Every structure is written in C-alpha cells, then in structure tokens.
PDB file of C-alpha atoms in Angstrom:
ATOM      1  CA  MET A 341     -45.179  43.464-128.787  1.00 55.00           C
ATOM      2  CA  ASN A 342     -44.166  39.950-129.620  1.00 84.00           C
ATOM      3  CA  ALA A 343     -42.626  39.233-133.000  1.00 84.00           C
ATOM      4  CA  GLU A 344     -45.678  37.466-134.476  1.00 89.00           C
ATOM      5  CA  ARG A 345     -48.049  40.272-133.487  1.00 91.00           C
ATOM      6  CA  SER A 346     -45.608  42.881-134.762  1.00 90.00           C
ATOM      7  CA  GLN A 347     -45.256  41.138-138.139  1.00 93.00           C
ATOM      8  CA  LEU A 348     -49.025  40.798-138.402  1.00 95.00           C
ATOM      9  CA  TYR A 349     -49.495  44.482-137.552  1.00 95.00           C
ATOM     10  CA  TYR A 350     -47.078  45.611-140.254  1.00 95.00           C
ATOM     11  CA  THR A 351     -48.607  43.240-142.804  1.00 95.00           C
ATOM     12  CA  CYS A 352     -52.052  44.741-142.106  1.00 96.00           C
ATOM     13  CA  VAL A 353     -50.603  48.241-142.468  1.00 96.00           C
ATOM     14  CA  PHE A 354     -48.958  47.247-145.773  1.00 96.00           C
ATOM     15  CA  LEU A 355     -52.214  45.793-147.098  1.00 96.00           C
ATOM     16  CA  HIS A 356     -54.243  48.823-146.024  1.00 96.00           C
ATOM     17  CA  VAL A 357     -51.802  51.237-147.660  1.00 96.00           C
ATOM     18  CA  SER A 358     -51.685  49.119-150.827  1.00 94.00           C
ATOM     19  CA  PHE A 359     -55.469  49.070-151.222  1.00 94.00           C
ATOM     20  CA  GLN A 360     -55.585  52.773-150.360  1.00 94.00           C
ATOM     21  CA  ALA A 361     -53.080  53.522-153.123  1.00 91.00           C
ATOM     22  CA  ILE A 362     -55.209  51.566-155.585  1.00 89.00           C
ATOM     23  CA  GLN A 363     -58.326  53.433-154.472  1.00 89.00           C
ATOM     24  CA  ASN A 364     -56.580  56.805-154.835  1.00 88.00           C
ATOM     25  CA  SER A 365     -55.420  55.795-158.279  1.00 84.00           C
ATOM     26  CA  VAL A 366     -58.960  54.869-159.315  1.00 81.00           C
ATOM     27  CA  ALA A 367     -60.358  58.081-157.808  1.00 81.00           C
ATOM     28  CA  THR A 368     -57.924  60.321-159.669  1.00 82.00           C
ATOM     29  CA  SER A 369     -58.347  58.603-163.018  1.00 73.00           C
ATOM     30  CA  PRO A 370     -59.470  61.050-165.714  1.00 71.00           C
ATOM     31  CA  ARG A 371     -62.129  58.576-166.896  1.00 66.00           C
ATOM     32  CA  GLY A 372     -65.800  59.134-166.095  1.00 65.00           C
ATOM     33  CA  ASP A 373     -67.557  57.358-163.246  1.00 62.00           C
ATOM     34  CA  ASP A 374     -69.602  55.249-165.646  1.00 63.00           C
ATOM     35  CA  THR A 375     -66.546  53.861-167.453  1.00 62.00           C
ATOM     36  CA  PRO A 376     -65.347  50.386-166.590  1.00 63.00           C
ATOM     37  CA  CYS A 377     -62.745  50.115-163.876  1.00 67.00           C
ATOM     38  CA  TRP A 378     -59.238  49.475-165.166  1.00 68.00           C
ATOM     39  CA  LEU A 379     -57.713  47.625-162.194  1.00 72.00           C
ATOM     40  CA  ASP A 380     -54.938  45.154-162.816  1.00 74.00           C
ATOM     41  CA  ALA A 381     -56.269  41.729-161.799  1.00 80.00           C
ATOM     42  CA  GLN A 382     -52.704  40.442-161.307  1.00 85.00           C
ATOM     43  CA  THR A 383     -52.024  43.048-158.589  1.00 87.00           C
ATOM     44  CA  LEU A 384     -55.336  42.289-156.895  1.00 88.00           C
ATOM     45  CA  ARG A 385     -54.592  38.563-157.012  1.00 91.00           C
ATOM     46  CA  MET A 386     -51.221  39.177-155.341  1.00 94.00           C
ATOM     47  CA  LEU A 387     -52.814  41.321-152.617  1.00 94.00           C
ATOM     48  CA  LEU A 388     -55.566  38.747-152.059  1.00 95.00           C
ATOM     49  CA  GLY A 389     -52.903  36.056-151.618  1.00 96.00           C
ATOM     50  CA  GLU A 390     -51.090  38.234-149.082  1.00 96.00           C
ATOM     51  CA  LEU A 391     -54.361  38.924-147.294  1.00 96.00           C
ATOM     52  CA  GLN A 392     -55.118  35.190-147.078  1.00 97.00           C
ATOM     53  CA  ARG A 393     -51.622  34.458-145.771  1.00 96.00           C
ATOM     54  CA  CYS A 394     -52.060  37.207-143.186  1.00 96.00           C
ATOM     55  CA  ARG A 395     -55.346  35.645-142.057  1.00 96.00           C
ATOM     56  CA  GLN A 396     -53.686  32.244-141.611  1.00 96.00           C
ATOM     57  CA  GLU A 397     -50.964  33.796-139.483  1.00 94.00           C
ATOM     58  CA  ALA A 398     -53.596  35.686-137.475  1.00 94.00           C
ATOM     59  CA  ALA A 399     -55.327  32.496-136.296  1.00 93.00           C
ATOM     60  CA  PRO A 400     -54.011  32.831-132.691  1.00 93.00           C
ATOM     61  CA  PHE A 401     -55.169  36.456-132.495  1.00 93.00           C
ATOM     62  CA  LYS A 402     -58.946  36.067-132.274  1.00 93.00           C
ATOM     63  CA  GLU A 403     -59.683  39.795-132.202  1.00 93.00           C
ATOM     64  CA  VAL A 404     -58.493  40.236-135.807  1.00 95.00           C
ATOM     65  CA  ASN A 405     -59.948  37.079-137.367  1.00 95.00           C
ATOM     66  CA  GLN A 406     -63.356  38.581-138.229  1.00 96.00           C
ATOM     67  CA  PRO A 407     -62.002  41.830-139.741  1.00 96.00           C
ATOM     68  CA  LEU A 408     -59.540  39.889-141.890  1.00 97.00           C
ATOM     69  CA  ASP A 409     -62.273  37.457-142.993  1.00 96.00           C
ATOM     70  CA  THR A 410     -64.402  40.443-144.005  1.00 96.00           C
ATOM     71  CA  ALA A 411     -61.545  41.987-145.999  1.00 97.00           C
ATOM     72  CA  ILE A 412     -60.934  38.661-147.778  1.00 97.00           C
ATOM     73  CA  TYR A 413     -64.638  38.357-148.594  1.00 96.00           C
ATOM     74  CA  HIS A 414     -64.797  41.824-150.163  1.00 94.00           C
ATOM     75  CA  CYS A 415     -61.534  41.310-152.031  1.00 94.00           C
ATOM     76  CA  GLY A 416     -62.995  38.082-153.446  1.00 92.00           C
ATOM     77  CA  LEU A 417     -66.103  39.982-154.579  1.00 90.00           C
ATOM     78  CA  LEU A 418     -63.908  42.562-156.284  1.00 89.00           C
ATOM     79  CA  MET A 419     -61.802  39.865-157.946  1.00 87.00           C
ATOM     80  CA  ALA A 420     -64.931  38.108-159.249  1.00 86.00           C
ATOM     81  CA  GLN A 421     -65.880  41.260-161.166  1.00 82.00           C
ATOM     82  CA  CYS A 422     -62.434  42.424-162.205  1.00 76.00           C
ATOM     83  CA  PRO A 423     -61.121  43.556-164.619  1.00 67.00           C
ATOM     84  CA  ALA A 424     -63.532  45.889-166.412  1.00 65.00           C
ATOM     85  CA  ALA A 425     -66.790  44.256-165.257  1.00 68.00           C
ATOM     86  CA  LEU A 426     -67.779  47.043-162.852  1.00 76.00           C
ATOM     87  CA  ASN A 427     -67.821  50.812-162.880  1.00 78.00           C
ATOM     88  CA  ARG A 428     -65.462  53.028-160.886  1.00 80.00           C
ATOM     89  CA  GLN A 429     -67.969  53.809-158.135  1.00 83.00           C
ATOM     90  CA  LEU A 430     -68.619  50.155-157.384  1.00 85.00           C
ATOM     91  CA  CYS A 431     -64.895  49.459-157.548  1.00 85.00           C
ATOM     92  CA  GLN A 432     -64.243  52.202-154.991  1.00 87.00           C
ATOM     93  CA  HIS A 433     -67.024  50.804-152.802  1.00 90.00           C
ATOM     94  CA  HIS A 434     -65.348  47.382-152.791  1.00 91.00           C
ATOM     95  CA  LEU A 435     -61.956  48.912-152.045  1.00 93.00           C
ATOM     96  CA  SER A 436     -63.410  50.847-149.095  1.00 95.00           C
ATOM     97  CA  ALA A 437     -65.045  47.644-147.863  1.00 95.00           C
ATOM     98  CA  ILE A 438     -61.618  45.973-147.918  1.00 96.00           C
ATOM     99  CA  MET A 439     -59.777  48.838-146.224  1.00 96.00           C
ATOM    100  CA  ALA A 440     -62.218  49.381-143.332  1.00 96.00           C
ATOM    101  CA  PRO A 441     -61.688  45.940-141.748  1.00 96.00           C
ATOM    102  CA  LEU A 442     -57.944  46.167-142.385  1.00 96.00           C
ATOM    103  CA  LYS A 443     -57.911  49.445-140.466  1.00 96.00           C
ATOM    104  CA  GLU A 444     -59.923  47.779-137.694  1.00 96.00           C
ATOM    105  CA  ALA A 445     -57.479  44.851-137.521  1.00 96.00           C
ATOM    106  CA  THR A 446     -54.536  47.247-137.360  1.00 95.00           C
ATOM    107  CA  ALA A 447     -56.190  49.183-134.539  1.00 95.00           C
ATOM    108  CA  GLN A 448     -56.964  45.963-132.650  1.00 94.00           C
ATOM    109  CA  LEU A 449     -53.358  44.826-132.936  1.00 92.00           C
ATOM    110  CA  SER A 450     -52.081  48.245-131.886  1.00 89.00           C
ATOM    111  CA  ASN A 451     -54.481  48.607-128.929  1.00 81.00           C
ATOM    112  CA  SER A 452     -53.765  45.193-127.480  1.00 55.00           C
ATOM    113  CA  THR A 453     -50.063  45.950-127.759  1.00 44.00           C
ATOM    114  CA  GLN A 454     -50.474  49.142-125.738  1.00 47.00           C
ATOM    115  CA  ARG A 455     -52.539  47.313-123.111  1.00 45.00           C
ATOM    116  CA  THR A 456     -49.928  44.552-122.874  1.00 43.00           C
ATOM    117  CA  SER A 457     -47.023  46.953-122.440  1.00 45.00           C
ATOM    118  CA  ALA A 458     -48.920  48.983-119.817  1.00 44.00           C
ATOM    119  CA  ALA A 459     -49.871  45.859-117.906  1.00 45.00           C
ATOM    120  CA  SER A 460     -46.332  44.501-117.986  1.00 49.00           C
ATOM    121  CA  SER A 461     -44.720  47.660-116.594  1.00 53.00           C
ATOM    122  CA  SER A 462     -43.892  47.728-112.910  1.00 59.00           C
ATOM    123  CA  PRO A 463     -46.007  49.703-110.411  1.00 60.00           C
ATOM    124  CA  ARG A 464     -43.056  52.067-109.982  1.00 62.00           C
ATOM    125  CA  GLN A 465     -42.924  52.751-113.739  1.00 58.00           C
ATOM    126  CA  ARG A 466     -46.691  53.348-113.866  1.00 54.00           C
ATOM    127  CA  LEU A 467     -46.482  55.743-110.910  1.00 53.00           C
ATOM    128  CA  ARG A 468     -43.626  57.651-112.536  1.00 53.00           C
ATOM    129  CA  GLY A 469     -45.609  57.897-115.754  1.00 53.00           C
ATOM    130  CA  TRP A 470     -48.674  59.105-113.897  1.00 54.00           C
ATOM    131  CA  LEU A 471     -46.651  61.737-111.977  1.00 53.00           C
ATOM    132  CA  GLY A 472     -44.832  62.789-115.137  1.00 51.00           C
ATOM    133  CA  TRP A 473     -41.332  61.978-113.834  1.00 56.00           C
TER     134      TRP A 473
END
C-alpha cells in the first residue's frame, strides 16, 4: 500500500469510528426518541471538515470519490438541522447514512490494496502461497 492510500484508509477508518461513537452515544441516551437530538455542532463541524479534507486527498483514487461525496452530503444535511432541530431517530438515520459510504470507501481502499500486493508478488511467491509452503 502506498503512503497516500494508507493515510486515506486510516482517515476513513477514523471518520467511520468517530461517527459510530456519536451514533452509539445518541442511541444509549436516556432521552425518549421524540426528544430533540443533543449533538454538539462543533464536533460535527470538525468531522465534516476532516471528511472534506479526506475527499480532496482522495481525488486520485476514483473508486472512493462517490462514497466520500455521499458521506459529505449526508453530513451536510445533518449539520443543516443540528443542534436540536431533529429527533433522535432522524439523527441516527443521518449518522447511518454517513457511516455506510465511509465503510464502503474503507473496503474499496482495503480491497485494492490486497489486489495490488497479490499482483506485485512473484510467481514463485504465489505458488508457495497456493501450496501452503
């Protein structure tokens, strides 16, 4: 894995885990589902900025451009209604809509890395791997 792809992969993992932690926090809140969401707009703004920076750095990696654009779009929708302008269920829906494309981007980066390393190995190494030596 080259350094740029590796950095992008770990940034996507960081963003996914961050949004997942927020979603878990919302889900375990003792408030009712009809109560306004309590998310901190400052934290979301920081994550949106990181997501946008990640997308700029992902420009050469075409397979992850669309998933990152989708995550940015949904994060923007969430930010437009935050804080306290939507209920917890809708908040969780937006968070899931952000995490799904981040997970897809991470998988794309991981899969292409595995294909690259397998393609770059010598025939002897592939044969040894296939024979289990």
